[in-house]
mmCIF file of C-alpha atoms in Angstrom:
data_model
loop_
_atom_site.group_PDB
_atom_site.id
_atom_site.type_symbol
_atom_site.label_atom_id
_atom_site.label_comp_id
_atom_site.label_asym_id
_atom_site.label_seq_id
_atom_site.Cartn_x
_atom_site.Cartn_y
_atom_site.Cartn_z
ATOM 1 C CA UNK F 1 -15.893 -4.495 -6.081
ATOM 2 C CA UNK F 2 -12.475 -3.839 -7.282
ATOM 3 C CA UNK F 3 -10.506 -6.936 -8.478
ATOM 4 C CA UNK F 4 -6.721 -6.427 -9.339
ATOM 5 C CA UNK F 5 -4.760 -9.707 -9.966
ATOM 6 C CA UNK F 6 -1.132 -10.614 -10.204
ATOM 7 C CA UNK F 7 0.324 -13.147 -12.566
ATOM 8 C CA UNK F 8 2.144 -14.994 -9.667
ATOM 9 C CA UNK F 9 2.076 -15.561 -6.235
ATOM 10 C CA UNK F 10 4.950 -17.149 -5.754
ATOM 11 C CA UNK F 11 8.176 -16.497 -8.259
ATOM 12 C CA UNK F 12 11.428 -17.794 -8.109
ATOM 13 C CA UNK F 13 14.433 -16.906 -10.611
ATOM 14 C CA UNK F 14 17.680 -17.133 -11.669
ATOM 15 C CA UNK F 15 20.196 -13.832 -11.416
ATOM 16 C CA UNK F 16 20.469 -12.106 -14.816
ATOM 17 C CA UNK F 17 16.970 -13.491 -15.928
ATOM 18 C CA UNK F 18 14.683 -10.743 -17.595
ATOM 19 C CA UNK F 19 11.346 -11.378 -15.188
ATOM 20 C CA UNK F 20 8.020 -10.043 -15.892
ATOM 21 C CA UNK F 21 5.114 -9.173 -13.155
ATOM 22 C CA UNK F 22 1.921 -8.779 -14.314
ATOM 23 C CA UNK F 23 -1.303 -6.616 -12.577
ATOM 24 C CA UNK F 24 -4.605 -7.127 -13.931
ATOM 25 C CA UNK F 25 -7.455 -4.281 -12.773
ATOM 26 C CA UNK F 26 -11.283 -4.738 -13.966
ATOM 27 C CA UNK F 27 -12.421 -1.559 -12.347
ATOM 28 C CA UNK F 28 -11.572 0.792 -15.481
ATOM 29 C CA UNK F 29 -8.782 2.482 -13.137
ATOM 30 C CA UNK F 30 -6.444 5.363 -14.582
ATOM 31 C CA UNK F 31 -3.914 4.580 -11.969
ATOM 32 C CA UNK F 32 -2.299 1.784 -11.434
ATOM 33 C CA UNK F 33 1.207 1.998 -8.847
ATOM 34 C CA UNK F 34 4.116 -1.137 -8.172
ATOM 35 C CA UNK F 35 5.403 -1.560 -5.010
ATOM 36 C CA UNK F 36 7.854 -3.461 -3.839
ATOM 37 C CA UNK F 37 7.216 -4.740 0.043
ATOM 38 C CA UNK F 38 10.423 -5.266 2.706
ATOM 39 C CA UNK F 39 10.274 -6.332 6.383
ATOM 40 C CA UNK F 40 11.717 -2.791 7.994
ATOM 41 C CA UNK F 41 11.161 -0.533 5.189
ATOM 42 C CA UNK F 42 8.049 -0.883 4.024
ATOM 43 C CA UNK F 43 6.532 -0.248 0.952
ATOM 44 C CA UNK F 44 8.437 1.596 -1.536
ATOM 45 C CA UNK F 45 6.644 2.801 -4.905
ATOM 46 C CA UNK F 46 8.739 2.163 -7.622
ATOM 47 C CA UNK F 47 6.447 2.954 -10.257
ATOM 48 C CA UNK F 48 3.546 4.312 -11.309
ATOM 49 C CA UNK F 49 0.603 5.189 -14.685
ATOM 50 C CA UNK F 50 -1.317 7.748 -14.792
ATOM 51 C CA UNK F 51 -2.212 6.614 -18.288
ATOM 52 C CA UNK F 52 -2.280 4.125 -20.959
ATOM 53 C CA UNK F 53 0.811 4.394 -21.753
ATOM 54 C CA UNK F 54 2.243 6.890 -19.397
ATOM 55 C CA UNK F 55 5.066 6.196 -16.639
ATOM 56 C CA UNK F 56 6.736 7.720 -13.582
ATOM 57 C CA UNK F 57 9.179 7.064 -11.736
ATOM 58 C CA UNK F 58 8.880 6.328 -7.948
ATOM 59 C CA UNK F 59 11.344 6.250 -4.784
ATOM 60 C CA UNK F 60 13.144 2.968 -6.269
ATOM 61 C CA UNK F 61 12.861 3.055 -10.008
ATOM 62 C CA UNK F 62 16.581 1.654 -10.349
ATOM 63 C CA UNK F 63 16.754 -2.007 -12.414
ATOM 64 C CA UNK F 64 13.119 -1.905 -12.992
ATOM 65 C CA UNK F 65 10.906 -0.698 -16.271
ATOM 66 C CA UNK F 66 7.309 -0.735 -17.029
ATOM 67 C CA UNK F 67 4.923 -1.083 -19.533
ATOM 68 C CA UNK F 68 1.290 -0.070 -19.515
ATOM 69 C CA UNK F 69 -0.040 -1.134 -23.159
ATOM 70 C CA UNK F 70 -3.468 -1.201 -22.131
ATOM 71 C CA UNK F 71 -5.440 0.610 -19.541
ATOM 72 C CA UNK F 72 -6.006 -2.649 -17.168
ATOM 73 C CA UNK F 73 -2.706 -3.847 -17.686
ATOM 74 C CA UNK F 74 0.514 -2.747 -15.770
ATOM 75 C CA UNK F 75 3.368 -5.187 -15.854
ATOM 76 C CA UNK F 76 6.759 -4.644 -14.280
ATOM 77 C CA UNK F 77 9.801 -6.006 -15.583
ATOM 78 C CA UNK F 78 13.187 -6.989 -13.939
ATOM 79 C CA UNK F 79 15.539 -6.255 -17.056
ATOM 80 C CA UNK F 80 17.891 -8.966 -15.277
ATOM 81 C CA UNK F 81 17.324 -10.003 -12.045
ATOM 82 C CA UNK F 82 19.778 -9.392 -8.684
ATOM 83 C CA UNK F 83 19.416 -11.166 -5.290
ATOM 84 C CA UNK F 84 18.642 -7.496 -4.470
ATOM 85 C CA UNK F 85 15.270 -7.638 -6.198
ATOM 86 C CA UNK F 86 14.236 -10.285 -3.804
ATOM 87 C CA UNK F 87 10.606 -9.194 -1.731
ATOM 88 C CA UNK F 88 7.239 -8.945 -2.103
ATOM 89 C CA UNK F 89 5.592 -6.696 -4.888
ATOM 90 C CA UNK F 90 2.761 -5.238 -4.866
ATOM 91 C CA UNK F 91 0.069 -3.643 -7.663
ATOM 92 C CA UNK F 92 -2.904 -1.580 -7.058
ATOM 93 C CA UNK F 93 -4.909 0.830 -8.651
ATOM 94 C CA UNK F 94 -6.889 4.134 -8.614
ATOM 95 C CA UNK F 95 -9.551 5.904 -10.110
ATOM 96 C CA UNK F 96 -8.490 9.351 -11.266
ATOM 97 C CA UNK F 97 -9.527 11.783 -8.233
ATOM 98 C CA UNK F 98 -9.876 8.979 -5.487
ATOM 99 C CA UNK F 99 -6.866 8.395 -3.511
ATOM 100 C CA UNK F 100 -7.778 5.216 -2.236
ATOM 101 C CA UNK F 101 -5.582 2.600 -3.813
ATOM 102 C CA UNK F 102 -6.599 -1.250 -3.765
ATOM 103 C CA UNK F 103 -3.851 -3.973 -3.487
ATOM 104 C CA UNK F 104 -3.688 -7.018 -5.175
ATOM 105 C CA UNK F 105 -2.494 -10.359 -3.666
ATOM 106 C CA UNK F 106 1.231 -9.775 -4.086
ATOM 107 C CA UNK F 107 4.130 -11.792 -5.557
ATOM 108 C CA UNK F 108 6.489 -13.204 -3.334
ATOM 109 C CA UNK F 109 9.968 -13.233 -5.829
ATOM 110 C CA UNK F 110 13.125 -14.902 -4.888
ATOM 111 C CA UNK F 111 16.157 -14.336 -7.078
ATOM 112 C CA UNK F 112 18.771 -17.236 -6.919
ATOM 113 C CA UNK G 1 13.088 13.416 9.304
ATOM 114 C CA UNK G 2 10.807 10.356 7.361
ATOM 115 C CA UNK G 3 7.734 12.336 6.286
ATOM 116 C CA UNK G 4 5.401 9.178 7.807
ATOM 117 C CA UNK G 5 6.396 7.515 11.428
ATOM 118 C CA UNK G 6 4.374 4.681 12.170
ATOM 119 C CA UNK G 7 5.934 2.681 15.129
ATOM 120 C CA UNK G 8 6.675 -0.992 13.625
ATOM 121 C CA UNK G 9 5.088 -2.912 17.060
ATOM 122 C CA UNK G 10 5.276 -5.683 17.621
ATOM 123 C CA UNK G 11 1.961 -5.367 19.763
ATOM 124 C CA UNK G 12 0.139 -7.943 21.496
ATOM 125 C CA UNK G 13 -2.954 -7.679 23.128
ATOM 126 C CA UNK G 14 -5.883 -9.551 24.789
ATOM 127 C CA UNK G 15 -8.529 -10.786 23.055
ATOM 128 C CA UNK G 16 -11.679 -7.504 23.942
ATOM 129 C CA UNK G 17 -9.116 -4.792 24.571
ATOM 130 C CA UNK G 18 -8.760 -1.707 23.040
ATOM 131 C CA UNK G 19 -6.112 -1.425 20.492
ATOM 132 C CA UNK G 20 -4.420 2.124 19.795
ATOM 133 C CA UNK G 21 -2.406 2.579 16.788
ATOM 134 C CA UNK G 22 -1.221 6.023 15.806
ATOM 135 C CA UNK G 23 0.969 7.508 13.026
ATOM 136 C CA UNK G 24 2.697 10.450 12.954
ATOM 137 C CA UNK G 25 3.608 13.189 9.985
ATOM 138 C CA UNK G 26 5.649 16.127 8.685
ATOM 139 C CA UNK G 27 3.622 18.150 6.359
ATOM 140 C CA UNK G 28 1.152 19.830 7.283
ATOM 141 C CA UNK G 29 -0.566 19.787 3.564
ATOM 142 C CA UNK G 30 -1.784 16.216 3.490
ATOM 143 C CA UNK G 31 -5.304 16.328 4.101
ATOM 144 C CA UNK G 32 -6.211 12.700 3.766
ATOM 145 C CA UNK G 33 -5.868 9.807 5.724
ATOM 146 C CA UNK G 34 -6.445 6.292 4.963
ATOM 147 C CA UNK G 35 -5.324 3.274 7.069
ATOM 148 C CA UNK G 36 -5.085 -0.354 4.962
ATOM 149 C CA UNK G 37 -4.834 -3.835 6.891
ATOM 150 C CA UNK G 38 -2.902 -6.287 5.657
ATOM 151 C CA UNK G 39 -2.901 -9.639 6.930
ATOM 152 C CA UNK G 40 0.465 -12.003 6.305
ATOM 153 C CA UNK G 41 1.050 -13.109 2.485
ATOM 154 C CA UNK G 42 -1.617 -11.237 1.422
ATOM 155 C CA UNK G 43 -2.062 -7.083 -0.123
ATOM 156 C CA UNK G 44 -3.198 -4.804 1.636
ATOM 157 C CA UNK G 45 -7.126 -3.724 2.366
ATOM 158 C CA UNK G 46 -8.461 -0.375 2.630
ATOM 159 C CA UNK G 47 -9.681 0.355 6.271
ATOM 160 C CA UNK G 48 -10.668 3.490 6.671
ATOM 161 C CA UNK G 49 -10.790 6.589 5.143
ATOM 162 C CA UNK G 50 -10.888 10.485 6.023
ATOM 163 C CA UNK G 51 -11.124 13.435 5.008
ATOM 164 C CA UNK G 52 -8.792 16.651 7.422
ATOM 165 C CA UNK G 53 -9.669 16.835 11.079
ATOM 166 C CA UNK G 54 -12.021 14.867 13.447
ATOM 167 C CA UNK G 55 -13.414 11.293 13.580
ATOM 168 C CA UNK G 56 -14.877 8.492 11.895
ATOM 169 C CA UNK G 57 -16.732 5.554 13.319
ATOM 170 C CA UNK G 58 -17.553 2.239 11.402
ATOM 171 C CA UNK G 59 -18.291 -0.733 13.634
ATOM 172 C CA UNK G 60 -15.738 -1.315 15.620
ATOM 173 C CA UNK G 61 -13.019 0.891 14.242
ATOM 174 C CA UNK G 62 -12.471 4.823 14.725
ATOM 175 C CA UNK G 63 -10.329 6.767 12.679
ATOM 176 C CA UNK G 64 -9.115 9.966 13.932
ATOM 177 C CA UNK G 65 -7.236 12.711 12.671
ATOM 178 C CA UNK G 66 -5.490 15.735 14.592
ATOM 179 C CA UNK G 67 -4.100 18.040 12.480
ATOM 180 C CA UNK G 68 -2.935 20.180 14.498
ATOM 181 C CA UNK G 69 -0.618 17.563 16.352
ATOM 182 C CA UNK G 70 0.486 15.772 12.927
ATOM 183 C CA UNK G 71 -1.350 12.973 14.049
ATOM 184 C CA UNK G 72 -3.490 10.254 13.409
ATOM 185 C CA UNK G 73 -4.851 6.851 14.992
ATOM 186 C CA UNK G 74 -6.602 4.130 14.704
ATOM 187 C CA UNK G 75 -8.855 2.399 17.612
ATOM 188 C CA UNK G 76 -9.923 -0.706 17.859
ATOM 189 C CA UNK G 77 -12.471 -1.995 20.351
ATOM 190 C CA UNK G 78 -13.212 -5.171 21.540
ATOM 191 C CA UNK G 79 -10.513 -6.689 19.866
ATOM 192 C CA UNK G 80 -10.479 -9.842 18.390
ATOM 193 C CA UNK G 81 -7.740 -12.670 17.206
ATOM 194 C CA UNK G 82 -8.947 -12.044 13.418
ATOM 195 C CA UNK G 83 -8.009 -8.526 13.548
ATOM 196 C CA UNK G 84 -4.134 -9.760 13.831
ATOM 197 C CA UNK G 85 -2.768 -8.619 10.890
ATOM 198 C CA UNK G 86 0.158 -5.156 9.827
ATOM 199 C CA UNK G 87 -1.694 -1.863 10.220
ATOM 200 C CA UNK G 88 -0.478 0.695 7.839
ATOM 201 C CA UNK G 89 -1.463 4.760 7.695
ATOM 202 C CA UNK G 90 -1.466 6.288 4.437
ATOM 203 C CA UNK G 91 -2.011 10.250 3.504
ATOM 204 C CA UNK G 92 -2.097 12.147 0.366
ATOM 205 C CA UNK G 93 -1.712 16.136 -0.224
ATOM 206 C CA UNK G 94 -4.951 16.613 -2.598
ATOM 207 C CA UNK G 95 -7.135 14.207 -4.586
ATOM 208 C CA UNK G 96 -6.062 14.367 -7.618
ATOM 209 C CA UNK G 97 -4.871 11.140 -8.561
ATOM 210 C CA UNK G 98 -1.785 12.710 -9.553
ATOM 211 C CA UNK G 99 0.176 12.158 -5.977
ATOM 212 C CA UNK G 100 1.071 8.599 -4.835
ATOM 213 C CA UNK G 101 0.216 8.272 -0.748
ATOM 214 C CA UNK G 102 2.729 7.794 1.616
ATOM 215 C CA UNK G 103 2.325 4.828 3.016
ATOM 216 C CA UNK G 104 4.212 4.241 6.938
ATOM 217 C CA UNK G 105 5.766 1.621 7.623
ATOM 218 C CA UNK G 106 2.999 -0.841 9.270
ATOM 219 C CA UNK G 107 2.659 -1.786 12.641
ATOM 220 C CA UNK G 108 2.255 -5.619 13.546
ATOM 221 C CA UNK G 109 -0.703 -6.726 15.993
ATOM 222 C CA UNK G 110 -1.735 -9.869 17.273
ATOM 223 C CA UNK G 111 -4.539 -10.336 19.495
ATOM 224 C CA UNK G 112 -3.855 -13.232 21.297
ATOM 225 C CA UNK G 113 -7.332 -15.838 22.474
#
């Protein structure tokens, strides 16, 4: 079975802090994605990556950056956390040539 | 007009009912269609995957795609309380791995025992 893990289930940070969210997948998938999910807004794509050291902006990249130094790991960085970044963050991965994405359990981030 | 429209619900049905969940879309180029199930405080999990038009059945679940109407459906027969979750539709242009999925906002379903 595909396994996507995220470093934290719950996280509380202060406004202005730099926040790192880590995602690791164990299926040698080429593609990795970061989403945020908010009530009434659904899943929104922040960034995605099709290969190591490659990244593409999604629909809402402002205030975020990403890093993919290894194939299995995709990090989301909030450079200076703000309260409007309080959300559920979901990581996903997929194999090249396959449309189906596999999701991690999510990280609930609260920015105070 | 949003690319994918999905009624958010909530939808509440008695145990044993047949449930119909639907999405409409505007981009006729979509070819791959998926349904994900998301339990509360968990990540979405893939439930069904369909290419182009037609039906696909898996146990109590049937996925239906009508490309002429730009309409997809998920039917759940003999619904159970364990089916209570949010159901998200997703679709894609083509099997390239380079085109992100487009998701509906999800329909919240409650099956009452």
